[in-house]
Coordinates of C-alpha atoms and ligand atoms in Angstrom, one line a residue:
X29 CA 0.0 0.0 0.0
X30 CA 1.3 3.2 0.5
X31 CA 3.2 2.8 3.4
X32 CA 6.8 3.6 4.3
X33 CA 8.2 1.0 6.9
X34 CA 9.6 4.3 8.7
X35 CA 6.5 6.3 9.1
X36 CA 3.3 5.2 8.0
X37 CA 0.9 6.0 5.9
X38 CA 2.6 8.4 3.0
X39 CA 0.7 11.7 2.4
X40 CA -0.3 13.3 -0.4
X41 CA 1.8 16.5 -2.1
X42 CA 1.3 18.4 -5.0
X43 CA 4.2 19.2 -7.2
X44 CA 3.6 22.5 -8.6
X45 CA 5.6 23.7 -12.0
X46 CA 4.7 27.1 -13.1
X47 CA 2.2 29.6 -11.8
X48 CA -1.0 28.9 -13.3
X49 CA -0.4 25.8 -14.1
X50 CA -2.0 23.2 -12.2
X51 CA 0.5 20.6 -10.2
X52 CA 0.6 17.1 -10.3
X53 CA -0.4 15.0 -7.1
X54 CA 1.9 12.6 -5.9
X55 CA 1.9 10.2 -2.8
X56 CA 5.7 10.9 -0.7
X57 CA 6.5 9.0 3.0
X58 CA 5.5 12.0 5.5
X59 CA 8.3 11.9 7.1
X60 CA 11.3 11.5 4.5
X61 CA 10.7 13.7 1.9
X62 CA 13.9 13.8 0.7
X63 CA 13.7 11.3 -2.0
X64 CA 17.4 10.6 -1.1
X65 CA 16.5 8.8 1.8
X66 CA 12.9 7.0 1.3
X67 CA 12.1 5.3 -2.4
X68 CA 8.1 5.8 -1.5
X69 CA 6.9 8.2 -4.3
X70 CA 4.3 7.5 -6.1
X71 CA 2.1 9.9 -8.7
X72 CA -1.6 9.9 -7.4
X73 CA -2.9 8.5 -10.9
X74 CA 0.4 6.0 -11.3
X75 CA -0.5 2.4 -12.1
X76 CA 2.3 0.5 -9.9
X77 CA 3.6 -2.6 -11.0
X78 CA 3.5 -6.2 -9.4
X79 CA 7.3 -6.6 -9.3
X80 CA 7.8 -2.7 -8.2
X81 CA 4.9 -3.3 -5.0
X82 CA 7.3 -6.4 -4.2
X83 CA 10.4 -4.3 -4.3
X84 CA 8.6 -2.2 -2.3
X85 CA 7.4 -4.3 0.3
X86 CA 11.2 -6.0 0.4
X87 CA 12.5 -2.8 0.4
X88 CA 10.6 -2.1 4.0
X89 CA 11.1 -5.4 5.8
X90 CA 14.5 -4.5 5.1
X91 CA 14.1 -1.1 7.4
X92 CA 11.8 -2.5 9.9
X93 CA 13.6 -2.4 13.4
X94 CA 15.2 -5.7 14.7
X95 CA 13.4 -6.0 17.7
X96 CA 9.9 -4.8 18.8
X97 CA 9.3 -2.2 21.0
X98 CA 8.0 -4.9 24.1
X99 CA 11.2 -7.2 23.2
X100 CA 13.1 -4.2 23.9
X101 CA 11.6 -3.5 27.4
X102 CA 12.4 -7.4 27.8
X103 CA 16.1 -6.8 26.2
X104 CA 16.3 -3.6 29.0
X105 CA 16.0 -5.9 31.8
X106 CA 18.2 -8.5 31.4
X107 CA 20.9 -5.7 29.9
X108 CA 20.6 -4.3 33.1
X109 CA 21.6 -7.2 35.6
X110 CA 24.7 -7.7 33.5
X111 CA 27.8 -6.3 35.6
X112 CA 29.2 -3.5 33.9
X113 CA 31.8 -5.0 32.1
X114 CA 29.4 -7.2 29.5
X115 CA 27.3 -3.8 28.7
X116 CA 27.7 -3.5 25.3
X117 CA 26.1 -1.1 23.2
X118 CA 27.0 -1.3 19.1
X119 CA 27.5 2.5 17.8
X120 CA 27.0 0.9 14.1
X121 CA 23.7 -0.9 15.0
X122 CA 22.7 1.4 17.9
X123 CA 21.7 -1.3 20.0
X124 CA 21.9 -2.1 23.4
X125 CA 24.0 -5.5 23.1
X126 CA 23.1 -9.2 25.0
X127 CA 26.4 -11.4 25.5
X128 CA 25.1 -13.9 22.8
X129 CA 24.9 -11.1 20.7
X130 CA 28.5 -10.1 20.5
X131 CA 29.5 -12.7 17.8
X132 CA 26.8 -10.9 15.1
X133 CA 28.3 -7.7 15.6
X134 CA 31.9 -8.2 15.4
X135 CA 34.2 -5.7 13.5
X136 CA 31.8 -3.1 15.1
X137 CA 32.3 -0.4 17.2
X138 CA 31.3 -1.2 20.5
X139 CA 31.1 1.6 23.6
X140 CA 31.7 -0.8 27.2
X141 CA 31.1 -0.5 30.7
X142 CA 27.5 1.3 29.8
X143 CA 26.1 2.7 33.2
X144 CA 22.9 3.4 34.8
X145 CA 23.5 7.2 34.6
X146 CA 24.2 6.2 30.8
X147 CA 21.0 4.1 30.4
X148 CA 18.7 7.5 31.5
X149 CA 20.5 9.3 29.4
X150 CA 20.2 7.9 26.1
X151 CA 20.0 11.5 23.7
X152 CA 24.0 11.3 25.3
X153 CA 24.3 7.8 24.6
X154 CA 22.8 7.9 20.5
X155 CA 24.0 10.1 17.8
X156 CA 21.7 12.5 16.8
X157 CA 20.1 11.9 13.6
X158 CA 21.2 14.2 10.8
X159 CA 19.1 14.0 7.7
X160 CA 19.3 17.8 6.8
X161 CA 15.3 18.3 5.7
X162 CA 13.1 16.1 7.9
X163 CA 15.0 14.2 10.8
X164 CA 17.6 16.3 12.3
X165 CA 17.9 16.0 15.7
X166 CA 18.7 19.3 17.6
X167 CA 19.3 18.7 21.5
X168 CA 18.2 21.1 24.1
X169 CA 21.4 22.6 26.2
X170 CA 20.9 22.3 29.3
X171 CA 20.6 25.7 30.4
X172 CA 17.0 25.4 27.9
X173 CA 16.0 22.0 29.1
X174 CA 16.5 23.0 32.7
X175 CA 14.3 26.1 32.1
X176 CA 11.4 24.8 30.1
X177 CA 11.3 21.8 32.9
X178 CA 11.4 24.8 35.5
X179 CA 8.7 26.9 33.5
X180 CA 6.4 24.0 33.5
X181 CA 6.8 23.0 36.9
X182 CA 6.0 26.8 38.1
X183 CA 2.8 26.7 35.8
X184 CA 1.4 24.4 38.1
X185 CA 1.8 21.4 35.1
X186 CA 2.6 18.0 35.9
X187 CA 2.3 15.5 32.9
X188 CA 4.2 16.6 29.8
X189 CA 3.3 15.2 26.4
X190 CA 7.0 15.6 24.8
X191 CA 6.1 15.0 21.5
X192 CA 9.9 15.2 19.4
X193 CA 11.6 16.2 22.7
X194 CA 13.6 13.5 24.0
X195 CA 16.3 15.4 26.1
X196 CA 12.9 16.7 28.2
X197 CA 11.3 13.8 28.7
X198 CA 15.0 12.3 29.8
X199 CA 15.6 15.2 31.9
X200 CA 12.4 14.9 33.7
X201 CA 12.6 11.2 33.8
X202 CA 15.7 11.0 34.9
X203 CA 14.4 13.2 38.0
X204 CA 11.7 11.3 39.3
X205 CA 13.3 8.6 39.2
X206 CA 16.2 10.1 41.8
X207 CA 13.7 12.0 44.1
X208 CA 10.8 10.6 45.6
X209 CA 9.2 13.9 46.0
X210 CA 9.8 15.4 41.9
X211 CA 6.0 14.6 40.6
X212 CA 6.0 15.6 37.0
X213 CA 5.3 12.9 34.5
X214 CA 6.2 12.5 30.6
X215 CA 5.3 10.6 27.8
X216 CA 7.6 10.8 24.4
X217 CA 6.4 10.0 21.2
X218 CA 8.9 10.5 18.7
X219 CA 9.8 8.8 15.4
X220 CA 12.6 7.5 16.2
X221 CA 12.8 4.0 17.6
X222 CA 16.3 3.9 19.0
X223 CA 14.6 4.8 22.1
X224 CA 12.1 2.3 22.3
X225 CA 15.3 0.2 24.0
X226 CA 15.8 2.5 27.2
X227 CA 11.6 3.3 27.7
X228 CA 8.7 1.2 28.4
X229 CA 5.7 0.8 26.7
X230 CA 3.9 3.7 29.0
X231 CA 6.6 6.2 28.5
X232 CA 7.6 5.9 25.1
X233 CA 5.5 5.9 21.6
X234 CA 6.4 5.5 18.3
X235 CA 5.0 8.0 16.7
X236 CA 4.8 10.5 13.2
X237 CA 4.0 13.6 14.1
X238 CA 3.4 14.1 10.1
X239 CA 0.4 12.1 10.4
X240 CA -0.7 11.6 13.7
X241 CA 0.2 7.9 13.3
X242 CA 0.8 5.5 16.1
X243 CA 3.0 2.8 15.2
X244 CA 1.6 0.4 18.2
X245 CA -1.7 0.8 16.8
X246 CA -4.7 1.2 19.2
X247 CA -2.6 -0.3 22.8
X248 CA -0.4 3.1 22.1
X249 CA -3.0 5.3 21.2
X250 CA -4.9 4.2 24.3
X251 CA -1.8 4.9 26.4
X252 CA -1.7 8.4 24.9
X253 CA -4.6 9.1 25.3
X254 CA -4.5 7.2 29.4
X255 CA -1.7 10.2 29.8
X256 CA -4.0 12.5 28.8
X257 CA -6.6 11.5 31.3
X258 CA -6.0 14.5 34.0
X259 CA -7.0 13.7 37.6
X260 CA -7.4 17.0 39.7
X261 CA -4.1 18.5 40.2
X262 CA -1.7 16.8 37.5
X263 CA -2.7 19.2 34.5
X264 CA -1.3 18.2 31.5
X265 CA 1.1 20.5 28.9
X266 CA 2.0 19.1 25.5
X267 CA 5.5 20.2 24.6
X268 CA 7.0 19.8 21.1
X269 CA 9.9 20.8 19.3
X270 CA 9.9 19.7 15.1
X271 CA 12.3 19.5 12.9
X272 CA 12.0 22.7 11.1
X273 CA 11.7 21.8 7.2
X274 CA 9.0 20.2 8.6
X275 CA 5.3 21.2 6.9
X276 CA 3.9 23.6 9.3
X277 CA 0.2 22.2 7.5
X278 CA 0.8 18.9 8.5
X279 CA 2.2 19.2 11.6
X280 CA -0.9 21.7 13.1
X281 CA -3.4 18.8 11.5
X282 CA -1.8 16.4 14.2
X283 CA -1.3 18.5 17.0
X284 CA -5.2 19.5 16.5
X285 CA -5.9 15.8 16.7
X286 CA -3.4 15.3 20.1
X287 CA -5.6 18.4 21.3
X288 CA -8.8 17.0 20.6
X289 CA -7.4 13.9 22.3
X290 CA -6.6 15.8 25.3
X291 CA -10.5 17.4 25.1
X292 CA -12.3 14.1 25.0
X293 CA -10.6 13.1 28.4
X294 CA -11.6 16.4 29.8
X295 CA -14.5 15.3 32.2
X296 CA -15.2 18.4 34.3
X297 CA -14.7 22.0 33.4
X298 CA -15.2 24.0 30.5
X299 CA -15.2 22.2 26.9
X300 CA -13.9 25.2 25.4
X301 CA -10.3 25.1 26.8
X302 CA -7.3 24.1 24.5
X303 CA -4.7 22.0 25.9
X304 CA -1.6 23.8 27.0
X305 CA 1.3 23.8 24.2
X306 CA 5.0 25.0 24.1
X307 CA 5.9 24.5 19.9
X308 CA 9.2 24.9 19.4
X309 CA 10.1 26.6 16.6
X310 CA 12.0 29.0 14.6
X311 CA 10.5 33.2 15.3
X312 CA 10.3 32.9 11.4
X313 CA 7.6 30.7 10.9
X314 CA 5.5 32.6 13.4
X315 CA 2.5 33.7 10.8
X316 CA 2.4 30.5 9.8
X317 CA 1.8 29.3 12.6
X318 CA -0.8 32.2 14.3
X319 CA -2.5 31.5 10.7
X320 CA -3.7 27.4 12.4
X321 CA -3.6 28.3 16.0
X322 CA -4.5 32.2 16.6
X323 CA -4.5 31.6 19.7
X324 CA -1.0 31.1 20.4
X325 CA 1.4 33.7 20.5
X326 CA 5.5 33.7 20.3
X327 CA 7.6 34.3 23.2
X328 CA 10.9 35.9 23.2
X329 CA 13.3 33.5 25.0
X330 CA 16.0 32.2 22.3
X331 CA 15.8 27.9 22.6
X332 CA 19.7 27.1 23.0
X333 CA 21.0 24.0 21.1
X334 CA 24.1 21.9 21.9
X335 CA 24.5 20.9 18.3
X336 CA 22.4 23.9 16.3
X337 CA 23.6 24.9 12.4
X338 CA 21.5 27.8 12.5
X339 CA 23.4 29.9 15.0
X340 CA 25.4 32.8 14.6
X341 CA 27.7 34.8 17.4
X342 CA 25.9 37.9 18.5
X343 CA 27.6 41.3 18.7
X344 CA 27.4 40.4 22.5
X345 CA 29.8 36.9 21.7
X346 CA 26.8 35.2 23.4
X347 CA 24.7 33.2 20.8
X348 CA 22.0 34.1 18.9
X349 CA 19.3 31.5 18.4
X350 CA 16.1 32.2 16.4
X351 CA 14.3 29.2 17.7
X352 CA 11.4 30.4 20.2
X353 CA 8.9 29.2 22.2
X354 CA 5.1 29.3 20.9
X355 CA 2.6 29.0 23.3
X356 CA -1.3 29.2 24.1
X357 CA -1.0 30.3 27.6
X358 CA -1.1 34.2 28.5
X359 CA 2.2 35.9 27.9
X360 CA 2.2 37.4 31.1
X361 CA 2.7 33.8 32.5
X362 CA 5.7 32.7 31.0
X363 CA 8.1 34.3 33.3
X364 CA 11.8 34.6 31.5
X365 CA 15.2 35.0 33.1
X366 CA 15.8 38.0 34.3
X367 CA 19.4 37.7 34.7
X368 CA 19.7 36.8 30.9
X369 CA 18.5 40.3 30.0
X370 CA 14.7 39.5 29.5
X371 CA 12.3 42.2 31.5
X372 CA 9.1 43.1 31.7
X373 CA 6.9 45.0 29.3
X374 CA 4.0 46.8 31.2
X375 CA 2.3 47.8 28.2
X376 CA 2.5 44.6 26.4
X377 CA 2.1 41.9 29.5
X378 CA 5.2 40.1 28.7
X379 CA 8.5 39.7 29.2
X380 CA 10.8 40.5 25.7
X381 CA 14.6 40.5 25.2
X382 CA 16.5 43.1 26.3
X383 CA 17.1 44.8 23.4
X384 CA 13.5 44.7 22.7
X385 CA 12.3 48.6 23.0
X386 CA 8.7 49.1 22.9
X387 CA 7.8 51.1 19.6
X388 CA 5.8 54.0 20.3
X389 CA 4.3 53.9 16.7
X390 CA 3.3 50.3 16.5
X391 CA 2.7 50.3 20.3
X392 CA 4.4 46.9 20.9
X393 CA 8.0 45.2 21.3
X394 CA 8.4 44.5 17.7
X395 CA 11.9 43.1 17.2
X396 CA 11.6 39.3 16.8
X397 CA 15.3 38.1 16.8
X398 CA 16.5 39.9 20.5
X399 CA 18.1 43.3 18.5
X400 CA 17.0 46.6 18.8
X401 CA 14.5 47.1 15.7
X402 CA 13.6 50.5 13.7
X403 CA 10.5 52.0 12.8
X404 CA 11.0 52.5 9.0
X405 CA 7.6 55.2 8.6
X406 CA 7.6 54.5 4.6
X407 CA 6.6 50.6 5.4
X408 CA 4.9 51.9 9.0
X409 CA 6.5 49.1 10.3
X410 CA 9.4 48.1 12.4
X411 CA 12.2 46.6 10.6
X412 CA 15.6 44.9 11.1
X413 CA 18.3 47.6 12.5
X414 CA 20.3 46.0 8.9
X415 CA 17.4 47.1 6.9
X416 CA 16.8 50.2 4.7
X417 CA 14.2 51.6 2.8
X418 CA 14.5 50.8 -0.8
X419 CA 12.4 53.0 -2.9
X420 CA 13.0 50.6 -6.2
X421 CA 11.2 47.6 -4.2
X422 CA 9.0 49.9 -2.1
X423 CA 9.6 48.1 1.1
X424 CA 13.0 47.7 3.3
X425 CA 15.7 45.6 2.7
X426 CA 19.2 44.7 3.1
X427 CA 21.3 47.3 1.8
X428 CA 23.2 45.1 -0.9
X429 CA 19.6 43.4 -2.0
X430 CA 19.2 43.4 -5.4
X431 CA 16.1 44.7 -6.5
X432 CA 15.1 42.2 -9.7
X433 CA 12.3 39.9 -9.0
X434 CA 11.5 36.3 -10.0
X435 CA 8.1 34.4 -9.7
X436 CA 9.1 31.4 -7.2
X437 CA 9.0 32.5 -3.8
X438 CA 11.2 31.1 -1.1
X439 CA 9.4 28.7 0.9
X440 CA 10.6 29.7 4.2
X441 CA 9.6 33.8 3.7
X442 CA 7.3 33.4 0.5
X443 CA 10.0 36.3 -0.7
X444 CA 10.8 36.0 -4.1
X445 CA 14.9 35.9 -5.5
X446 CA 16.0 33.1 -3.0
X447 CA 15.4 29.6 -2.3
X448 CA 14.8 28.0 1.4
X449 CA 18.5 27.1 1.3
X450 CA 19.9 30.5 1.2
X451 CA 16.4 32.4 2.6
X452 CA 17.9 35.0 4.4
X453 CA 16.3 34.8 7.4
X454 CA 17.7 31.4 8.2
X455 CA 20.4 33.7 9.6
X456 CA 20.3 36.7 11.9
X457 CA 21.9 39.1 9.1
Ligands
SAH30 N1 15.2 19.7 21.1 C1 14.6 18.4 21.3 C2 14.9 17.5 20.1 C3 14.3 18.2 18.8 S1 14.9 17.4 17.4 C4 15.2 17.8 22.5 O1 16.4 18.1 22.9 O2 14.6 17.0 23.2 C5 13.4 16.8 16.6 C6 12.9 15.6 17.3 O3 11.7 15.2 16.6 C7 13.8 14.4 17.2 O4 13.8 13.7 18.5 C8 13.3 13.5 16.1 O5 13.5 12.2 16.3 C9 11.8 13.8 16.2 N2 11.1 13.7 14.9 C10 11.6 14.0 13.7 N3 10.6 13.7 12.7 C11 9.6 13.2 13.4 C12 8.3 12.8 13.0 N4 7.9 12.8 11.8 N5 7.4 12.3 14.0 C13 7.8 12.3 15.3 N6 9.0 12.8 15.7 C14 9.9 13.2 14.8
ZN31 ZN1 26.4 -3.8 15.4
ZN32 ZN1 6.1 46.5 24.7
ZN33 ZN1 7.4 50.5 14.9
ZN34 ZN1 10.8 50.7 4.7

């Protein structure tokens, strides 16, 4: 059918040509778009052979994971009542190694002497995933992790849906399972199945958040939607942080579904509230994003990275990241470090970078990468403090722009001259 082995069900894409002219529909795996990595494509109206279905399907068995997710769990116990010195874990297989399984993987590269601290740590213990489009992994620092898990905790939240957020769910697991009194919960459901070897089957899902596909069918769906169940006082907070070529369409579409999830268990209360969400993303994307959820709005605190491609040094030598926090909850909530520079705006209700300055024209803190921003009063806007007005192009731009236009726009701005690779506003310039 059309299935990926990697990520379920494929959806469908239209390629477009030229403007006006109508695109062709073609089936492509959610989650590897790049056609590099994935064979599924498929045009919407292409007859598919008997011998190319069978290459296909032999072409997925090949993928599928070794081991289930439950003969993990059952692989994590006996790995750990092995003394240290027979925990194996094989970089090239990323597996978690039994002694009888030695022999199949020698001439790889083992790493010994794996520890507890090592086993609740596992983000450490994997390499992060680098497929440039759809699966790059991009790890909290710390200094981010330990002030999203602090945010949450001061919101009164105590389950956490960390849906593409391993480090947090790690970080808070790793917690409760030290201190007896730390009651915050999580759940991760991420696409990436290395991690099914270090969780069980109530803290860990297999799961596209392309397509709002579970991969353990209904029993992982059910335990979903179990953590979604709130009893008085353990409120819940979905938390997700995307890899950013990901389609914003597609990616609303099944956060919409996890929040009508979350509604359904909802006994008592109000059947109007949303379910609380932090989406991690890049300040960029921000209409994009008010355009399926209006109700959220972007916060000013930069998301740190240990392992980022999209960061540049600041004047100030400290970095600059453009990644921010979305969020449904009022702005005047989300409190933000003081001693990092953020303060309080009384006239918007929310904290903003330092070098923020409230614009008395546009009567808000307008700058949306932490500089100070100018009010240019041809555009009666404020603009980057690298802008100027260009009277050619009738708006402001960088100073060595050039002003000729072509008809494809740039799929991260919609600005024409550029593709996403070299969109400008992928950096700070
Ligand atoms: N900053 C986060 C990691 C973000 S990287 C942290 O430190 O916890 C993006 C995450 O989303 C990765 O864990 C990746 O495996 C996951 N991911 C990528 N594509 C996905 C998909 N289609 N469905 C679900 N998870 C996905
Ligand atoms: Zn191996
Ligand atoms: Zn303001
Ligand atoms: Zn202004
Ligand atoms: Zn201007």
């Amino acid at each position: 059918g059309n299935a990926c082995a990697s990520a379920g069900p494929a959806l469908l894409f239209v390629k477009t040509s030229r403007v006006g002219e109508q695109g062709r529909r073609f089936y492509a795996c959610s989650a590897c778009r790049d056609r590099k990595d994935c064979s599924f494509f498929q045009w919407e109206d292409e007859k598919v052979s008997e011998t190319r279905l069978a290459a296909r399907e032999e072409y997925n068995r090949n993928r599928q994971p070794s081991f289930t997710h439950r003969q993990n769990v059952e692989r994590l116990k006996n790995f750990v009542v092995l003394p240290l010195s027979q925990r194996k874990f094989c970089q090239d297989c990323q597996q978690l190694l039994l002694p009888s399984e030695w022999q199949e993987h020698s001439g790889h590269q083992f790493q010994c002497d794996i520890s507890t601290a090592q086993l609740k740590a596992p983000s450490q213990l994997l390499y992060p995933l680098e497929n440039k489009k759809t699966n790059a992994q991009y790890l909290f620092a710390n200094r981010s992790c330990q002030f999203l898990l602090d945010l949450i905790i001061a919101l009164g939240f105590r389950r956490v849906l960390s849906v593409g957020t391993p480090r947090l769910h790690e970080m808070i697991q790793s917690k409760a399972s030290q201190d007896e009194d730390f009651s915050v919960r999580s759940l991760l459901l991420d696409i990436d199945f290395r991690y099914s070897q270090f969780y069980a089957e109530d803290e860990f899902c297999h799961y596209n958040m392309f397509n709002h596909y579970f991969f353990g069918g209904e029993a992982a769906h059910e335990t979903c939607q179990q953590f979604l169940y709130q009893n008085t006082g353990e409120r819940v907070i979905m938390v997700t942080d995307p890899p950013f070529g990901g389609l914003v369409e597609a990616l609303a579409s099944s956060f919409k579904k996890l929040m009508a999830m979350w509604r359904e268990t909802e006994k008592e209360g109000d059947n109007n509230q949303e379910m609380p969400v932090f989406w991690i993303f890049p300040y960029f994307f921000e209409s994009r994003i008010l355009e399926f959820f209006p109700s959220f709005s972007m916060m000013d605190y930069q998301v740190d990275y240990d392992n980022h491609a999209l960061y540049k040094h600041g004047k100030t030598g400290r970095r600059q990241s453009p990644v921010r926090i979305f969020t449904n909850i009022t702005p005047r909530m989300i409190v933000l470090p003081i001693e990092e520079g953020y303060r309080f705006c009384t006239i918007c209700q929310r904290y903003v970078s330092s070098g923020n300055q409230h614009c008395e024209i546009c009567n808000s803190c307008t700058s949306k990468d932490g500089r100070r921003w100018k009010h240019c009063a041809l555009c009666n806007k404020c603009v980057k403090p690298s802008w100027f007005h260009c009277d050619k192009c009738n708006c402001c731009a960088l100073q060595d722009h050039s002003c000729e236009r072509t008809n494809a726009g740039c799929f991260v701005c919609g600005k024409a001259g550029h593709k996403r690779s070299t969109c400008p506003r992928l950096s700070l310039a």
